[in-house]
Amino acid sequence: MTVARWLKAAGRAVPGWLVVLATLGGASARAAEDGAPPPLTPDSYWIYVGTYTTGKTPSEGIYRFEFDTRSGKLTPRGVAAKLTNPTFLARHPARSFLYAVNEVEAVDGVKGGAVTAMAVDAETGDVKILNQQSTKGPGPCHLKVDAKALNVLAANYGGGSVVCLPIAIDGMLKPASSFIQHQGKGSDPARQRQPHAHSINLDFSNKHALAADLGLDKIFVYKFDADKGALTPNDPPFATVAPGAGPRHLAWHPSGRFAYVINEMGNTVTAFAYDAEAGRLDTIQTISTLPEGFQGKSWTSEIVVHPNGDFVYGSNRGDDSIAIFEIHPTTGKLTAAGRQPTGGKTPRNFVIDRSGRWLLAANQDSDNILVFSVDRDSGALTQVGEPVWAPMPVCIRMIPIVVPPR
C-alpha cells in the first residue's frame, strides 16, 4: 500500500508534496509496459500495435500511434512495419529495438513461426526491419527480452514449446540457442489434448523463466543463463492451477514477491507467492474475473500489475471488460475492486504507462483502442476521448519519444 493510500484509509489529508512523491515513486517502480526502465514519465510515447493480418479486417502489420501523456490523446501515425501476423510485441529494455512474433507457417523453408527484429528511431518513430528467425515451433504467441538484453524468449502456442533466440549487438536475432518441447495433456478434451505454451516471462533476478502452458494447467519454471542463452528445468519444475483453468499470462508484483497468473478457460486469476532463490511458486488464492451471476461465454486474456503495486487488472473477452483487483500489501491476496467495460469487443492486450496514470486497451474484434485514466488511489478506470481505429489489434507497446536538443 502506498503512503498516500495509507493516509487516506486512516482518514488523514494527503499533502500535495506527498502526491508528487507518490507519483515519482510509482514511476520508479518496475514499469508495467513490458519491463521498460523507470525514469520520469515522458511527455509522449510512440505506440506500436501488433495485429492479425489474416483476420476479417484488412491489416498491413504493425501500426504506429503517438500518445500524449499530458492529455491522454492517441493519434494514428500510419503503418510502422509491413509484416505477416505480427501479433505480440516486446521492446528492448535499454535501446530502441522492437521484436514481434509472427504467426506464419514457415521461415526460410523451416516449418514453424518466427520472431522479427526491428530498429526504432525514437525521434521519428520510423521502424526498420533487421531480420527474422524461426521459433522452431508453430503458433508463436508471446515473447520477452531478458533484463540483460542478450536474448528474446518466445512461447509457441501451437507447438507447446519455448525457445531462446540470442540478440546480436546490432539488435539482430541469431538462431535458437535453446528449445524445450512440453509434453502431456490436460483435463479438457476440446482444448487440452496437447501442450499449448501461452507465455514466457523472466523473474527480476533474470535467473528463472516461467512459461504458462494452457494445455497442461502448469506454469513451468526454467533456470535461465542469459550469457549462454540456455534454458534448463528448475527444481521444482512447475506449479499448477486448477484442472481445466488454462493458464495464459503472468504478471509480477513490483516487489518480486508475488506473481499473478490469469487463467483463460477458468476466467480466474491465481495469486502465487514467489521464492526467487528457489524459483518456486506457492498458491495463495484463485479469484474470478467475472461479475457475480455472469451467464455468457467469456475467456480471459491479459493481466497487468499497476506500477505502484496496489492493483491487478485482467481483461475478459466475452464480458468485454477489465476486472480490477486490490492487492493486500503483505499477503499479496486479491480483493475484487470493480470492473470497467473496454468500449469494444474482445479486449486482448492492454498496457499501463510508467506513471500509472494511463491504461490503453486493444479491442481485437471491434478494431479499436481506448484510453483510460487510472485513479491511482482506487484503481478505477475512466474512458478518455473516443475510440481510435486500429485493425485487429492484439498487442500494444510503448517507446518514449526522444526530442532532439535545440
CSV table of C-alpha atoms in Angstrom, one decimal:
chain,number,residue,atom,x,y,z
A,1,MET,CA,0.0,0.0,0.0
A,2,THR,CA,1.4,3.4,-0.9
A,3,VAL,CA,1.8,6.0,1.8
A,4,ALA,CA,-0.8,8.2,0.2
A,5,ARG,CA,-3.4,5.4,0.3
A,6,TRP,CA,-2.5,4.6,3.9
A,7,LEU,CA,-3.1,8.2,5.0
A,8,LYS,CA,-6.4,8.3,3.1
A,9,ALA,CA,-7.5,5.0,4.7
A,10,ALA,CA,-6.6,6.4,8.1
A,11,GLY,CA,-8.8,9.5,7.4
A,12,ARG,CA,-5.9,11.9,7.1
A,13,ALA,CA,-5.4,14.5,4.5
A,14,VAL,CA,-2.9,13.8,1.8
A,15,PRO,CA,-0.5,16.7,1.4
A,16,GLY,CA,0.3,17.9,-2.1
A,17,TRP,CA,4.1,17.2,-1.8
A,18,LEU,CA,3.3,13.6,-0.9
A,19,VAL,CA,1.2,13.2,-4.0
A,20,VAL,CA,4.2,14.3,-6.1
A,21,LEU,CA,6.5,11.9,-4.3
A,22,ALA,CA,4.0,9.0,-4.7
A,23,THR,CA,3.8,9.7,-8.4
A,24,LEU,CA,7.5,9.6,-8.8
A,25,GLY,CA,7.7,6.5,-6.6
A,26,GLY,CA,5.2,4.8,-8.9
A,27,ALA,CA,7.2,5.7,-11.9
A,28,SER,CA,10.4,4.4,-10.3
A,29,ALA,CA,8.8,1.0,-9.6
A,30,ARG,CA,9.2,-1.6,-12.2
A,31,ALA,CA,7.2,-0.3,-15.2
A,32,ALA,CA,4.1,-2.1,-16.3
A,33,GLU,CA,4.6,-1.8,-20.1
A,34,ASP,CA,6.9,-4.8,-20.8
A,35,GLY,CA,9.7,-4.3,-18.3
A,36,ALA,CA,10.8,-0.9,-19.5
A,37,PRO,CA,13.3,1.1,-17.4
A,38,PRO,CA,11.6,3.5,-15.0
A,39,PRO,CA,12.8,7.1,-15.4
A,40,LEU,CA,10.3,10.0,-15.1
A,41,THR,CA,7.3,9.9,-17.3
A,42,PRO,CA,8.0,11.3,-20.8
A,43,ASP,CA,5.6,13.8,-22.4
A,44,SER,CA,4.9,11.5,-25.2
A,45,TYR,CA,5.3,7.9,-26.5
A,46,TRP,CA,5.4,6.1,-29.8
A,47,ILE,CA,2.8,3.4,-29.5
A,48,TYR,CA,3.3,0.3,-31.6
A,49,VAL,CA,0.4,-2.1,-32.1
A,50,GLY,CA,0.7,-5.7,-33.3
A,51,THR,CA,-2.2,-7.0,-35.4
A,52,TYR,CA,-3.6,-10.0,-37.2
A,53,THR,CA,-3.1,-9.5,-41.0
A,54,THR,CA,-5.1,-12.6,-41.9
A,55,GLY,CA,-8.3,-11.7,-39.9
A,56,LYS,CA,-11.6,-10.3,-41.0
A,57,THR,CA,-10.3,-6.7,-41.1
A,58,PRO,CA,-7.5,-5.9,-43.6
A,59,SER,CA,-4.3,-5.1,-41.8
A,60,GLU,CA,-0.8,-4.4,-43.1
A,61,GLY,CA,1.2,-5.3,-40.0
A,62,ILE,CA,2.4,-3.1,-37.1
A,63,TYR,CA,0.7,0.3,-36.7
A,64,ARG,CA,2.1,3.4,-35.0
A,65,PHE,CA,0.4,6.0,-32.9
A,66,GLU,CA,1.6,9.0,-30.9
A,67,PHE,CA,0.4,9.2,-27.3
A,68,ASP,CA,0.4,12.5,-25.3
A,69,THR,CA,0.7,11.7,-21.6
A,70,ARG,CA,-0.4,15.2,-20.6
A,71,SER,CA,-3.8,15.0,-22.3
A,72,GLY,CA,-4.3,11.3,-22.9
A,73,LYS,CA,-4.7,11.9,-26.7
A,74,LEU,CA,-3.9,9.0,-29.0
A,75,THR,CA,-3.1,10.0,-32.6
A,76,PRO,CA,-2.7,7.5,-35.6
A,77,ARG,CA,0.6,7.8,-37.5
A,78,GLY,CA,0.2,5.0,-40.1
A,79,VAL,CA,1.8,1.7,-40.7
A,80,ALA,CA,5.1,1.2,-39.0
A,81,ALA,CA,6.2,-2.2,-40.5
A,82,LYS,CA,4.6,-4.4,-43.1
A,83,LEU,CA,4.7,-8.0,-41.7
A,84,THR,CA,2.5,-11.1,-41.6
A,85,ASN,CA,0.6,-11.6,-38.3
A,86,PRO,CA,3.0,-9.6,-36.0
A,87,THR,CA,0.7,-10.2,-33.1
A,88,PHE,CA,2.6,-9.9,-29.9
A,89,LEU,CA,5.5,-7.4,-29.4
A,90,ALA,CA,8.3,-6.9,-26.9
A,91,ARG,CA,10.7,-4.0,-26.6
A,92,HIS,CA,14.4,-3.9,-25.8
A,93,PRO,CA,14.8,-2.7,-22.1
A,94,ALA,CA,17.5,-0.2,-22.9
A,95,ARG,CA,17.7,0.6,-26.6
A,96,SER,CA,15.2,1.3,-29.4
A,97,PHE,CA,14.7,-2.2,-30.7
A,98,LEU,CA,11.3,-3.9,-31.1
A,99,TYR,CA,10.6,-7.6,-31.5
A,100,ALA,CA,7.5,-9.3,-32.9
A,101,VAL,CA,6.2,-12.9,-33.1
A,102,ASN,CA,4.9,-13.8,-36.5
A,103,GLU,CA,2.2,-16.5,-36.7
A,104,VAL,CA,3.3,-17.9,-40.0
A,105,GLU,CA,3.7,-21.4,-41.4
A,106,ALA,CA,7.4,-21.4,-42.1
A,107,VAL,CA,10.5,-19.3,-42.2
A,108,ASP,CA,13.1,-19.8,-45.0
A,109,GLY,CA,11.6,-23.2,-45.6
A,110,VAL,CA,11.7,-24.3,-42.0
A,111,LYS,CA,8.3,-25.1,-40.6
A,112,GLY,CA,7.3,-23.0,-37.6
A,113,GLY,CA,6.7,-19.4,-36.6
A,114,ALA,CA,9.1,-16.6,-36.4
A,115,VAL,CA,10.4,-13.6,-34.5
A,116,THR,CA,11.2,-10.4,-36.3
A,117,ALA,CA,13.8,-7.9,-35.1
A,118,MET,CA,13.3,-4.2,-35.8
A,119,ALA,CA,15.1,-1.0,-35.0
A,120,VAL,CA,13.1,2.1,-34.0
A,121,ASP,CA,14.1,5.7,-34.5
A,122,ALA,CA,13.0,7.1,-31.1
A,123,GLU,CA,12.8,10.6,-32.6
A,124,THR,CA,10.8,10.0,-35.8
A,125,GLY,CA,9.2,6.7,-34.8
A,126,ASP,CA,10.3,5.1,-38.0
A,127,VAL,CA,10.9,1.3,-38.0
A,128,LYS,CA,13.5,-0.7,-39.9
A,129,ILE,CA,13.2,-4.4,-40.2
A,130,LEU,CA,16.5,-6.1,-39.3
A,131,ASN,CA,16.0,-9.8,-39.7
A,132,GLN,CA,13.9,-12.8,-38.8
A,133,GLN,CA,14.5,-16.1,-37.1
A,134,SER,CA,12.5,-19.3,-36.7
A,135,THR,CA,10.9,-20.1,-33.3
A,136,LYS,CA,11.3,-23.8,-34.2
A,137,GLY,CA,7.6,-24.5,-33.4
A,138,PRO,CA,4.2,-23.5,-34.7
A,139,GLY,CA,2.0,-20.7,-33.5
A,140,PRO,CA,4.3,-18.3,-31.5
A,141,CYS,CA,2.1,-16.1,-29.4
A,142,HIS,CA,4.2,-14.3,-26.7
A,143,LEU,CA,7.8,-13.1,-26.2
A,144,LYS,CA,10.1,-11.3,-23.8
A,145,VAL,CA,13.5,-9.7,-23.9
A,146,ASP,CA,15.7,-10.7,-20.9
A,147,ALA,CA,17.0,-8.0,-18.5
A,148,LYS,CA,20.5,-8.2,-19.9
A,149,ALA,CA,19.0,-7.7,-23.4
A,150,LEU,CA,21.0,-10.7,-24.6
A,151,ASN,CA,18.1,-12.9,-25.7
A,152,VAL,CA,14.5,-13.0,-26.9
A,153,LEU,CA,12.4,-15.8,-25.3
A,154,ALA,CA,9.2,-16.9,-27.1
A,155,ALA,CA,6.3,-19.3,-26.4
A,156,ASN,CA,4.9,-21.4,-29.2
A,157,TYR,CA,1.2,-21.9,-28.5
A,158,GLY,CA,0.6,-24.3,-31.5
A,159,GLY,CA,3.6,-26.4,-30.8
A,160,GLY,CA,3.6,-26.3,-27.0
A,161,SER,CA,7.2,-25.3,-26.7
A,162,VAL,CA,9.5,-22.5,-25.6
A,163,VAL,CA,12.6,-21.1,-27.4
A,164,CYS,CA,15.5,-18.7,-26.7
A,165,LEU,CA,17.0,-16.6,-29.5
A,166,PRO,CA,20.2,-14.6,-28.8
A,167,ILE,CA,20.4,-10.9,-29.7
A,168,ALA,CA,23.4,-9.6,-31.6
A,169,ILE,CA,24.9,-6.3,-30.6
A,170,ASP,CA,23.2,-4.6,-33.5
A,171,GLY,CA,19.8,-5.9,-32.4
A,172,MET,CA,19.5,-8.6,-34.9
A,173,LEU,CA,18.5,-12.1,-33.9
A,174,LYS,CA,20.7,-15.2,-34.0
A,175,PRO,CA,19.4,-18.8,-34.5
A,176,ALA,CA,17.9,-20.5,-31.4
A,177,SER,CA,20.3,-21.4,-28.7
A,178,SER,CA,17.8,-23.3,-26.6
A,179,PHE,CA,14.5,-25.1,-27.3
A,180,ILE,CA,12.2,-27.1,-24.9
A,181,GLN,CA,9.2,-29.1,-26.0
A,182,HIS,CA,6.4,-29.6,-23.4
A,183,GLN,CA,4.8,-33.0,-23.1
A,184,GLY,CA,1.4,-34.2,-21.9
A,185,LYS,CA,-2.2,-33.2,-22.0
A,186,GLY,CA,-4.8,-31.6,-19.7
A,187,SER,CA,-8.3,-32.4,-18.5
A,188,ASP,CA,-10.3,-30.6,-21.2
A,189,PRO,CA,-10.7,-32.9,-24.2
A,190,ALA,CA,-11.5,-30.0,-26.5
A,191,ARG,CA,-8.7,-27.6,-25.7
A,192,GLN,CA,-6.1,-29.5,-23.7
A,193,ARG,CA,-5.3,-32.5,-25.8
A,194,GLN,CA,-1.7,-31.3,-26.1
A,195,PRO,CA,0.6,-28.7,-24.7
A,196,HIS,CA,-0.1,-25.0,-25.5
A,197,ALA,CA,2.7,-22.7,-24.2
A,198,HIS,CA,0.9,-19.3,-24.0
A,199,SER,CA,3.5,-17.0,-22.5
A,200,ILE,CA,7.0,-16.8,-21.1
A,201,ASN,CA,8.3,-14.3,-18.5
A,202,LEU,CA,11.5,-13.8,-16.5
A,203,ASP,CA,11.7,-13.0,-12.8
A,204,PHE,CA,13.5,-9.9,-11.6
A,205,SER,CA,16.7,-11.9,-10.9
A,206,ASN,CA,16.8,-12.8,-14.6
A,207,LYS,CA,17.7,-16.3,-13.5
A,208,HIS,CA,14.4,-18.0,-13.9
A,209,ALA,CA,12.0,-18.1,-16.9
A,210,LEU,CA,8.3,-19.0,-16.2
A,211,ALA,CA,6.2,-20.4,-19.0
A,212,ALA,CA,2.4,-20.7,-18.6
A,213,ASP,CA,1.1,-23.7,-20.6
A,214,LEU,CA,-2.7,-23.5,-21.2
A,215,GLY,CA,-2.9,-27.1,-22.4
A,216,LEU,CA,-1.3,-28.6,-19.3
A,217,ASP,CA,-2.5,-26.3,-16.5
A,218,LYS,CA,1.1,-25.8,-15.5
A,219,ILE,CA,3.5,-22.8,-15.0
A,220,PHE,CA,6.8,-24.3,-15.9
A,221,VAL,CA,9.9,-22.9,-14.2
A,222,TYR,CA,13.3,-23.0,-16.0
A,223,LYS,CA,16.7,-22.0,-14.9
A,224,PHE,CA,17.9,-19.3,-17.3
A,225,ASP,CA,21.5,-18.5,-18.2
A,226,ALA,CA,21.4,-15.2,-20.2
A,227,ASP,CA,25.1,-15.3,-21.2
A,228,LYS,CA,24.6,-18.8,-22.7
A,229,GLY,CA,21.0,-18.3,-23.8
A,230,ALA,CA,20.2,-21.6,-22.0
A,231,LEU,CA,17.0,-22.9,-20.5
A,232,THR,CA,17.1,-25.9,-18.2
A,233,PRO,CA,14.3,-27.4,-16.0
A,234,ASN,CA,14.2,-26.0,-12.4
A,235,ASP,CA,13.6,-28.0,-9.3
A,236,PRO,CA,10.7,-27.7,-8.6
A,237,PRO,CA,10.0,-27.8,-12.3
A,238,PHE,CA,6.5,-26.3,-12.3
A,239,ALA,CA,3.5,-25.0,-10.4
A,240,THR,CA,-0.1,-26.0,-11.2
A,241,VAL,CA,-3.5,-24.3,-11.4
A,242,ALA,CA,-7.0,-25.9,-11.2
A,243,PRO,CA,-7.7,-28.6,-13.8
A,244,GLY,CA,-9.2,-27.0,-16.9
A,245,ALA,CA,-8.3,-23.5,-15.8
A,246,GLY,CA,-5.9,-22.9,-18.8
A,247,PRO,CA,-3.1,-20.5,-17.6
A,248,ARG,CA,-2.4,-17.8,-20.1
A,249,HIS,CA,-0.3,-14.8,-19.0
A,250,LEU,CA,1.7,-13.9,-15.9
A,251,ALA,CA,2.4,-10.5,-14.2
A,252,TRP,CA,4.8,-9.7,-11.4
A,253,HIS,CA,4.3,-7.5,-8.4
A,254,PRO,CA,6.9,-4.8,-8.3
A,255,SER,CA,8.4,-6.3,-5.1
A,256,GLY,CA,9.0,-9.6,-6.9
A,257,ARG,CA,7.4,-11.5,-4.1
A,258,PHE,CA,4.1,-12.2,-5.8
A,259,ALA,CA,3.1,-13.5,-9.3
A,260,TYR,CA,-0.4,-13.3,-10.8
A,261,VAL,CA,-1.5,-15.8,-13.5
A,262,ILE,CA,-4.7,-15.2,-15.5
A,263,ASN,CA,-6.5,-18.4,-16.5
A,264,GLU,CA,-8.1,-18.2,-19.9
A,265,MET,CA,-10.6,-21.1,-19.6
A,266,GLY,CA,-11.4,-20.7,-15.9
A,267,ASN,CA,-11.9,-16.9,-16.1
A,268,THR,CA,-9.8,-16.6,-12.9
A,269,VAL,CA,-6.6,-15.1,-11.5
A,270,THR,CA,-4.4,-17.3,-9.4
A,271,ALA,CA,-2.1,-15.4,-7.0
A,272,PHE,CA,1.2,-17.0,-6.1
A,273,ALA,CA,3.9,-16.2,-3.5
A,274,TYR,CA,7.3,-16.5,-5.2
A,275,ASP,CA,10.6,-17.7,-3.8
A,276,ALA,CA,13.2,-16.1,-6.2
A,277,GLU,CA,16.1,-18.1,-4.8
A,278,ALA,CA,14.4,-21.5,-5.4
A,279,GLY,CA,12.3,-20.4,-8.3
A,280,ARG,CA,9.2,-21.8,-6.5
A,281,LEU,CA,5.6,-20.6,-6.8
A,282,ASP,CA,3.2,-21.3,-3.9
A,283,THR,CA,-0.6,-20.8,-4.4
A,284,ILE,CA,-2.2,-18.0,-2.3
A,285,GLN,CA,-5.7,-17.9,-3.8
A,286,THR,CA,-7.8,-18.1,-7.0
A,287,ILE,CA,-10.4,-15.4,-7.7
A,288,SER,CA,-13.0,-14.9,-10.5
A,289,THR,CA,-12.6,-12.1,-13.1
A,290,LEU,CA,-16.3,-12.1,-14.0
A,291,PRO,CA,-19.2,-10.4,-12.3
A,292,GLU,CA,-21.3,-12.5,-10.0
A,293,GLY,CA,-24.1,-14.2,-11.9
A,294,PHE,CA,-22.5,-13.9,-15.3
A,295,GLN,CA,-24.1,-16.5,-17.6
A,296,GLY,CA,-22.5,-15.8,-21.0
A,297,LYS,CA,-19.3,-17.2,-22.6
A,298,SER,CA,-16.0,-15.4,-21.8
A,299,TRP,CA,-12.3,-16.1,-21.8
A,300,THR,CA,-9.6,-14.0,-20.1
A,301,SER,CA,-6.7,-12.5,-22.0
A,302,GLU,CA,-4.2,-10.1,-20.4
A,303,ILE,CA,-3.0,-9.4,-16.8
A,304,VAL,CA,-1.1,-6.3,-15.7
A,305,VAL,CA,0.0,-5.1,-12.2
A,306,HIS,CA,-0.1,-1.3,-11.6
A,307,PRO,CA,3.4,0.2,-11.2
A,308,ASN,CA,2.5,1.2,-7.6
A,309,GLY,CA,1.9,-2.4,-6.7
A,310,ASP,CA,-1.6,-1.8,-5.3
A,311,PHE,CA,-3.8,-3.2,-8.1
A,312,VAL,CA,-4.1,-6.0,-10.7
A,313,TYR,CA,-6.0,-5.7,-13.9
A,314,GLY,CA,-7.3,-8.5,-16.1
A,315,SER,CA,-9.2,-8.5,-19.4
A,316,ASN,CA,-12.3,-10.5,-20.2
A,317,ARG,CA,-13.1,-11.4,-23.8
A,318,GLY,CA,-16.9,-12.0,-23.9
A,319,ASP,CA,-17.8,-9.9,-20.9
A,320,ASP,CA,-15.6,-7.3,-22.7
A,321,SER,CA,-14.3,-5.7,-19.6
A,322,ILE,CA,-11.3,-5.2,-17.4
A,323,ALA,CA,-11.5,-6.7,-14.0
A,324,ILE,CA,-9.9,-4.6,-11.2
A,325,PHE,CA,-8.4,-6.2,-8.0
A,326,GLU,CA,-6.8,-4.6,-5.0
A,327,ILE,CA,-3.6,-6.3,-3.7
A,328,HIS,CA,-3.1,-6.8,0.0
A,329,PRO,CA,0.4,-5.2,0.7
A,330,THR,CA,1.7,-8.0,2.9
A,331,THR,CA,-0.1,-11.2,1.8
A,332,GLY,CA,-0.4,-10.5,-1.9
A,333,LYS,CA,-4.1,-11.6,-1.7
A,334,LEU,CA,-6.6,-10.1,-4.1
A,335,THR,CA,-9.9,-8.4,-3.5
A,336,ALA,CA,-12.3,-7.6,-6.3
A,337,ALA,CA,-12.5,-3.8,-6.7
A,338,GLY,CA,-14.8,-3.4,-9.7
A,339,ARG,CA,-14.7,-3.8,-13.5
A,340,GLN,CA,-14.6,-1.4,-16.5
A,341,PRO,CA,-16.2,-2.1,-19.9
A,342,THR,CA,-13.5,-1.7,-22.6
A,343,GLY,CA,-15.7,0.1,-25.0
A,344,GLY,CA,-15.2,-2.5,-27.7
A,345,LYS,CA,-15.3,-6.2,-28.4
A,346,THR,CA,-12.8,-8.9,-27.4
A,347,PRO,CA,-10.2,-7.0,-25.4
A,348,ARG,CA,-6.7,-8.5,-25.8
A,349,ASN,CA,-3.6,-6.9,-24.5
A,350,PHE,CA,-3.5,-3.7,-22.6
A,351,VAL,CA,-0.7,-1.6,-21.0
A,352,ILE,CA,-0.3,0.9,-18.2
A,353,ASP,CA,2.3,3.7,-18.7
A,354,ARG,CA,5.2,4.2,-16.4
A,355,SER,CA,3.5,6.9,-14.3
A,356,GLY,CA,0.5,4.6,-13.7
A,357,ARG,CA,-1.8,7.4,-14.9
A,358,TRP,CA,-2.9,5.9,-18.2
A,359,LEU,CA,-4.2,2.5,-19.5
A,360,LEU,CA,-4.5,1.7,-23.2
A,361,ALA,CA,-6.7,-1.3,-24.2
A,362,ALA,CA,-6.8,-3.1,-27.6
A,363,ASN,CA,-10.2,-4.4,-28.7
A,364,GLN,CA,-9.5,-7.0,-31.4
A,365,ASP,CA,-12.9,-7.6,-32.8
A,366,SER,CA,-14.1,-4.0,-32.9
A,367,ASP,CA,-10.9,-2.7,-34.4
A,368,ASN,CA,-10.2,0.0,-31.9
A,369,ILE,CA,-8.0,1.1,-29.0
A,370,LEU,CA,-9.4,3.0,-26.0
A,371,VAL,CA,-7.5,5.2,-23.5
A,372,PHE,CA,-8.5,5.2,-19.8
A,373,SER,CA,-7.3,7.4,-17.0
A,374,VAL,CA,-6.3,5.5,-13.9
A,375,ASP,CA,-7.2,6.6,-10.4
A,376,ARG,CA,-4.0,5.6,-8.6
A,377,ASP,CA,-5.8,5.6,-5.2
A,378,SER,CA,-8.8,3.4,-6.0
A,379,GLY,CA,-7.7,1.7,-9.2
A,380,ALA,CA,-10.8,2.8,-11.1
A,381,LEU,CA,-10.7,3.5,-14.8
A,382,THR,CA,-12.4,6.3,-16.7
A,383,GLN,CA,-12.6,6.5,-20.5
A,384,VAL,CA,-10.8,9.5,-22.1
A,385,GLY,CA,-11.7,10.6,-25.6
A,386,GLU,CA,-13.2,8.4,-28.3
A,387,PRO,CA,-12.1,5.0,-29.6
A,388,VAL,CA,-9.2,5.1,-32.1
A,389,TRP,CA,-9.3,2.8,-35.1
A,390,ALA,CA,-6.8,0.0,-35.4
A,391,PRO,CA,-7.3,-3.1,-37.5
A,392,MET,CA,-7.5,-6.4,-35.4
A,393,PRO,CA,-5.2,-5.1,-32.6
A,394,VAL,CA,-3.6,-7.7,-30.4
A,395,CYS,CA,-0.7,-6.1,-28.5
A,396,ILE,CA,0.4,-2.6,-27.5
A,397,ARG,CA,3.9,-1.5,-26.7
A,398,MET,CA,5.2,2.0,-25.7
A,399,ILE,CA,8.6,3.6,-26.6
A,400,PRO,CA,9.3,7.2,-25.2
A,401,ILE,CA,9.7,9.8,-27.9
A,402,VAL,CA,13.2,11.3,-27.9
A,403,VAL,CA,13.1,15.0,-28.5
A,404,PRO,CA,16.4,16.3,-30.0
A,405,PRO,CA,18.1,19.2,-28.3
A,406,ARG,CA,17.6,22.6,-29.7
